[in-house]
Amino acid sequence: MDHANHTHLSRDELTPDILDGATIYGLGDHKIGSVSHIHGTGSTIQVVIDVGGFLGIGAKPVAVPIGDLDFMRDEDGDVHAVTSWTKEQLKEMPEHRDPLG
């Protein structure tokens, strides 16, 4: 996928409504996961990515800083992100667990 013509999202667009479900691409444009949800605000936002699994079953949620992801919108308006992480690196991260509340 050529990201050169994609529009980068502004800080104001980095909201749960826009980011939830966005596909995450790693090196070589390999799909490595999708956004499950986000935590925090501003520069402390953590993006929870579902990695692995099939159709959401068996996926492992991991949290990464939003600064590690470059969110953009393609020609069809679909939101996705690119990162330098690989699927294998994300799978090695600790599983994210939402705090009980």
N, CA and C of each residue as an Amber inpcrd file, in Angstrom:
protein
   303
   0.8550000  -1.1730000   0.0000000   0.0000000   0.0000000   0.0000000
   0.9010000   1.2360000   0.0000000   0.6050000   2.1640000  -0.8760000
   1.3750000   3.4020000  -0.9540000   0.7030000   4.4410000  -0.0590000
   1.3750000   4.8170000   1.0210000   0.8010000   5.7570000   1.9830000
   1.0760000   7.2140000   1.6190000   1.8080000   7.4460000   0.5390000
   2.2300000   8.7990000   0.1790000   1.0580000   9.7480000  -0.0440000
  -0.0510000   9.2380000  -0.5560000  -1.2060000  10.0930000  -0.8330000
  -2.2480000  10.0730000   0.2780000  -1.9320000   9.4280000   1.3840000
  -2.8830000   9.3540000   2.4940000  -2.7480000  10.5850000   3.3800000
  -3.8560000  10.9900000   3.9570000  -3.9040000  12.1820000   4.7910000
  -3.6600000  11.8100000   6.2520000  -2.6400000  12.4080000   6.8490000
  -2.3480000  12.1410000   8.2650000  -3.4310000  12.7650000   9.1310000
  -3.8060000  12.0450000  10.1970000  -4.8330000  12.5530000  11.1060000
  -4.2460000  13.6340000  11.9990000  -5.0590000  14.6320000  12.3030000
  -4.6460000  15.6780000  13.2370000  -4.8170000  15.1640000  14.6630000
  -4.2310000  15.8540000  15.6250000  -4.3790000  15.4610000  17.0470000
  -5.8550000  15.4200000  17.4450000  -6.6580000  16.3360000  16.9030000
  -8.0840000  16.3810000  17.2460000  -8.8430000  15.1620000  16.7390000
  -8.2830000  14.4780000  15.7430000  -8.9480000  13.2990000  15.1810000
  -8.5550000  12.0000000  15.8830000  -7.6270000  12.0550000  16.8100000
  -7.1790000  10.8500000  17.5140000  -8.1360000  10.5350000  18.6640000
  -9.3550000  10.1670000  18.2960000 -10.4160000   9.8790000  19.2640000
 -10.8460000   8.4190000  19.1370000 -11.4510000   7.8780000  20.1890000
 -11.9190000   6.4860000  20.1130000 -12.8680000   6.2450000  18.9420000
 -13.7790000   7.1770000  18.6860000 -14.7320000   6.9810000  17.5980000
 -14.0460000   6.8260000  16.2460000 -12.9520000   7.5240000  16.0470000
 -12.2460000   7.4770000  14.7670000 -11.2460000   6.3190000  14.7130000
 -10.5690000   6.0340000  15.8280000  -9.4940000   5.0460000  15.8130000
  -9.9370000   3.6060000  16.0180000 -11.0500000   3.3890000  16.7200000
 -11.4920000   2.0160000  17.0060000 -11.6470000   1.2130000  15.7190000
 -11.0050000   0.0510000  15.7000000 -11.1030000  -0.8470000  14.5560000
 -10.1060000  -0.5740000  13.4460000  -9.3140000   0.4930000  13.5650000
  -8.3480000   0.8260000  12.5180000  -7.3180000  -0.2940000  12.3680000
  -6.9880000  -0.6100000  11.1350000  -5.9750000  -1.6200000  10.8480000
  -4.5900000  -1.0360000  11.0910000  -3.7000000  -1.8430000  11.6670000
  -2.3190000  -1.4340000  11.9180000  -1.4140000  -2.2300000  10.9860000
  -0.5510000  -1.5020000  10.2560000   0.4050000  -2.1320000   9.3450000
   1.8180000  -1.9380000   9.8760000   2.6080000  -3.0020000   9.8190000
   4.0050000  -2.9420000  10.2450000   4.9240000  -2.8090000   9.0510000
   6.1820000  -3.1740000   9.2650000   7.1700000  -3.1060000   8.2010000
   6.7260000  -3.9280000   7.0040000   6.9870000  -3.4210000   5.8190000
   6.5950000  -4.1270000   4.6050000   5.1050000  -4.1320000   4.3660000
   4.3890000  -3.2510000   5.0580000   2.9290000  -3.1490000   4.9370000
   2.1940000  -4.4420000   5.2770000   2.7670000  -5.2180000   6.1960000
   2.0710000  -6.4170000   6.6650000   1.0750000  -6.0070000   7.7470000
  -0.1440000  -6.5140000   7.6370000  -1.1540000  -6.2430000   8.6670000
  -0.7240000  -6.9550000   9.9440000  -0.6310000  -6.1720000  11.0380000
  -0.1780000  -6.7780000  12.2930000  -1.2390000  -6.7510000  13.3840000
  -2.3520000  -6.0730000  13.1390000  -3.4110000  -6.0330000  14.1410000
  -4.4070000  -4.9440000  13.8490000  -5.2620000  -4.6950000  14.8430000
  -6.2540000  -3.6260000  14.7200000  -6.4800000  -2.9820000  16.0850000
  -6.9160000  -1.7360000  16.0650000  -7.1540000  -0.9970000  17.3070000
  -8.3800000  -1.5630000  18.0100000  -8.1890000  -1.9590000  19.2580000
  -9.2940000  -2.4180000  20.0930000  -9.9440000  -1.2220000  20.7810000
  -9.1050000  -0.4140000  21.4420000  -9.5820000   0.7900000  22.1260000
  -8.3800000   1.6180000  22.5470000  -8.6430000   2.7940000  23.1250000
  -7.5510000   3.6390000  23.5900000  -7.7840000   4.0320000  25.0400000
  -6.6720000   4.3790000  25.7230000  -6.7080000   4.8610000  27.1060000
  -5.9560000   6.1800000  27.1900000  -6.3980000   7.0650000  28.0390000
  -5.6640000   8.2940000  28.3010000  -6.0490000   9.4330000  27.3750000
  -5.3310000  10.5390000  27.5470000  -5.5680000  11.7230000  26.7280000
  -4.2200000  12.3540000  26.3780000  -4.2320000  13.1870000  25.3540000
  -3.0270000  13.9210000  24.9810000  -1.8640000  13.0110000  24.6680000
  -0.6850000  13.3680000  25.1630000   0.5300000  12.6150000  24.8510000
   0.6270000  11.2990000  25.6270000  -0.2800000  11.0670000  26.5900000
  -0.2380000   9.8260000  27.3730000  -1.1680000   8.7510000  26.8160000
  -1.7540000   8.9790000  25.6540000  -2.6730000   7.9970000  25.0810000
  -1.9410000   6.6890000  24.8090000  -2.5460000   5.6080000  25.2450000
  -2.0840000   4.2600000  24.9350000  -3.1080000   3.6350000  23.9850000
  -2.6310000   3.0590000  22.9010000  -3.5010000   2.3950000  21.9370000
  -3.4180000   0.9030000  22.1930000  -4.5610000   0.2710000  22.4280000
  -4.6100000  -1.1720000  22.6540000  -4.8780000  -1.8310000  21.3050000
  -3.9340000  -2.6700000  20.9010000  -3.9960000  -3.3350000  19.6030000
  -4.2590000  -4.8210000  19.8280000  -5.2340000  -5.3680000  19.0940000
  -5.4630000  -6.8140000  19.0950000  -4.5290000  -7.4270000  18.0600000
  -3.6500000  -8.3290000  18.5150000  -2.6400000  -8.9380000  17.6610000
  -2.9090000 -10.4320000  17.5420000  -2.8210000 -10.9450000  16.3270000
  -3.0080000 -12.3790000  16.1100000  -4.4730000 -12.7610000  16.1640000
  -4.7240000 -14.0260000  16.3090000  -6.0920000 -14.5130000  16.3340000
  -6.6930000 -14.5490000  14.9430000  -7.9570000 -14.9010000  14.8960000
  -8.6880000 -14.9780000  13.6390000 -10.0670000 -14.4050000  13.8630000
 -10.3990000 -13.3710000  13.1280000 -11.6900000 -12.6870000  13.2700000
 -11.9360000 -12.2530000  14.7120000 -10.8650000 -11.8310000  15.3780000
 -10.9780000 -11.3270000  16.7410000 -10.9580000 -12.3930000  17.8150000
 -10.9880000 -13.6610000  17.4260000 -10.9840000 -14.7510000  18.3960000
  -9.5400000 -15.1830000  18.6250000  -9.1350000 -15.1870000  19.8810000
  -7.7810000 -15.5940000  20.2170000  -6.7460000 -14.4910000  20.0630000
  -7.1970000 -13.2740000  19.7980000  -6.2650000 -12.1590000  19.6550000
  -5.7290000 -11.7510000  21.0260000  -4.4860000 -11.2810000  21.0380000
  -3.8480000 -10.8250000  22.2720000  -3.8270000  -9.2990000  22.2700000
  -4.4390000  -8.6500000  23.2740000  -4.3890000  -7.1920000  23.3380000
  -3.0760000  -6.7120000  23.9570000  -2.4190000  -5.7700000  23.2870000
  -1.2060000  -5.1500000  23.8150000  -1.3450000  -3.6410000  23.6960000
  -0.7130000  -2.9020000  24.6080000  -0.8140000  -1.4370000  24.6140000
   0.5090000  -0.8210000  24.1710000   0.4190000   0.1510000  23.2600000
   1.6030000   0.8830000  22.8030000   1.3050000   2.3780000  22.8660000
   2.3220000   3.2080000  23.0490000   2.1110000   4.6620000  23.0470000
   1.6230000   5.1280000  21.6810000   0.7190000   6.0770000  21.6750000
   0.1680000   6.5590000  20.4110000   1.2450000   7.1210000  19.4980000
   2.3370000   7.6240000  20.0780000   3.4310000   8.1610000  19.2720000
   4.1550000   7.1140000  18.4450000   3.9420000   5.8310000  18.7510000
   4.5560000   4.7530000  17.9810000   3.7610000   4.4130000  16.7280000
   2.6280000   5.0780000  16.5470000   1.7360000   4.8060000  15.4200000
   1.5150000   6.0820000  14.6210000   1.4760000   5.9580000  13.3090000
   1.2210000   7.0890000  12.4180000  -0.1440000   6.8480000  11.7660000
  -1.1750000   7.5000000  12.3190000  -2.5330000   7.3050000  11.8240000
  -2.8030000   8.1840000  10.6180000  -3.5110000   7.5960000   9.6400000
  -3.8420000   8.3210000   8.4160000  -5.1320000   7.7790000   7.8180000
  -5.6430000   8.5210000   6.8440000  -6.8770000   8.1550000   6.1610000
  -6.5400000   7.9170000   4.6890000  -7.0140000   6.7900000   4.1310000
  -6.7110000   6.4970000   2.7300000  -7.6950000   7.1890000   1.7920000
  -7.5680000   6.9140000   0.5030000  -8.3940000   7.5720000  -0.5080000
  -9.8830000   7.3010000  -0.3190000 -10.2190000   6.1660000   0.3120000
 -11.6220000   5.8140000   0.5600000 -12.1360000   6.3370000   1.8970000
 -11.2630000   7.0130000   2.6610000 -11.6500000   7.5460000   3.9580000
 -11.4400000   6.5840000   5.1090000 -10.8800000   5.4000000   4.8340000
 -10.6430000   4.4150000   5.8880000  -9.3990000   4.7880000   6.6870000
  -9.5110000   4.7090000   8.0200000  -8.4090000   5.0460000   8.9060000
  -7.5580000   3.8070000   9.1600000  -6.2480000   3.9850000   9.1080000
  -5.2920000   2.9270000   9.4190000  -4.0390000   3.5860000   9.9850000
  -3.1100000   2.7680000  10.4490000  -1.8580000   3.2970000  10.9920000
  -0.6990000   2.4460000  10.5150000   0.4690000   3.0710000  10.4750000
   1.7060000   2.3380000  10.1900000   2.6310000   2.5000000  11.3900000
   3.4670000   1.4920000  11.6040000   4.3900000   1.4840000  12.7310000
   5.6380000   0.6960000  12.3550000   6.6850000   0.8660000  13.1360000
   7.9050000   0.0860000  12.9140000   7.8630000  -1.2400000  13.6750000
   6.8400000  -1.4490000  14.5100000   6.6920000  -2.7090000  15.2430000
   6.3950000  -3.8380000  14.2580000   6.8150000  -5.0430000  14.5980000
   6.4180000  -6.2290000  13.8390000   5.3650000  -6.9840000  14.6550000
   4.6500000  -7.8660000  13.9920000   3.6580000  -8.6760000  14.7010000
   4.3410000  -9.5080000  15.7860000   5.5300000 -10.0340000  15.4860000
   6.2480000 -10.8610000  16.4550000   6.6330000 -10.0400000  17.6920000
   7.0830000  -8.7900000  17.4860000   7.4360000  -7.9390000  18.6280000
   6.2140000  -7.6530000  19.4950000   5.0890000  -7.3800000  18.8650000
   3.8750000  -7.1010000  19.6310000   3.4110000  -8.3360000  20.3920000
   3.5130000  -9.4990000  19.7800000   3.1000000 -10.7350000  20.4490000
   3.9440000 -11.0180000  21.6880000   5.2010000 -10.5340000  21.6900000
   6.0910000 -10.7510000  22.8370000   5.8030000  -9.7880000  23.9860000
   5.0290000  -8.7490000  23.7430000   4.7150000  -7.7730000  24.7920000
   3.7530000  -8.3840000  25.8040000   3.7310000  -7.8200000  27.0210000
   2.7720000  -8.3180000  28.0080000   1.3390000  -8.0540000  27.5400000
   0.4750000  -8.9730000  27.8880000  -0.9370000  -8.8060000  27.5270000
  -1.5340000  -7.6310000  28.3000000  -2.2650000  -6.7900000  27.5930000
  -2.9250000  -5.6520000  28.2380000  -4.1940000  -6.1390000  28.9180000
  -4.3730000  -5.7030000  30.1430000  -5.6110000  -5.9910000  30.8750000
  -6.1710000  -4.6810000  31.3630000  -7.4530000  -4.4440000  31.0480000
  -8.1000000  -3.2270000  31.5180000  -8.2470000  -3.2920000  33.0300000
  -8.0070000  -2.1580000  33.7070000  -8.1750000  -2.1480000  35.1720000
  -9.6330000  -2.4000000  35.5340000  -9.8100000  -3.1180000  36.6030000
 -11.1820000  -3.3760000  37.0720000 -11.7490000  -2.0920000  37.6250000
 -12.9500000  -1.8230000  37.2940000 -13.5170000  -0.5920000  37.7850000
 -14.9450000  -0.6930000  37.8580000
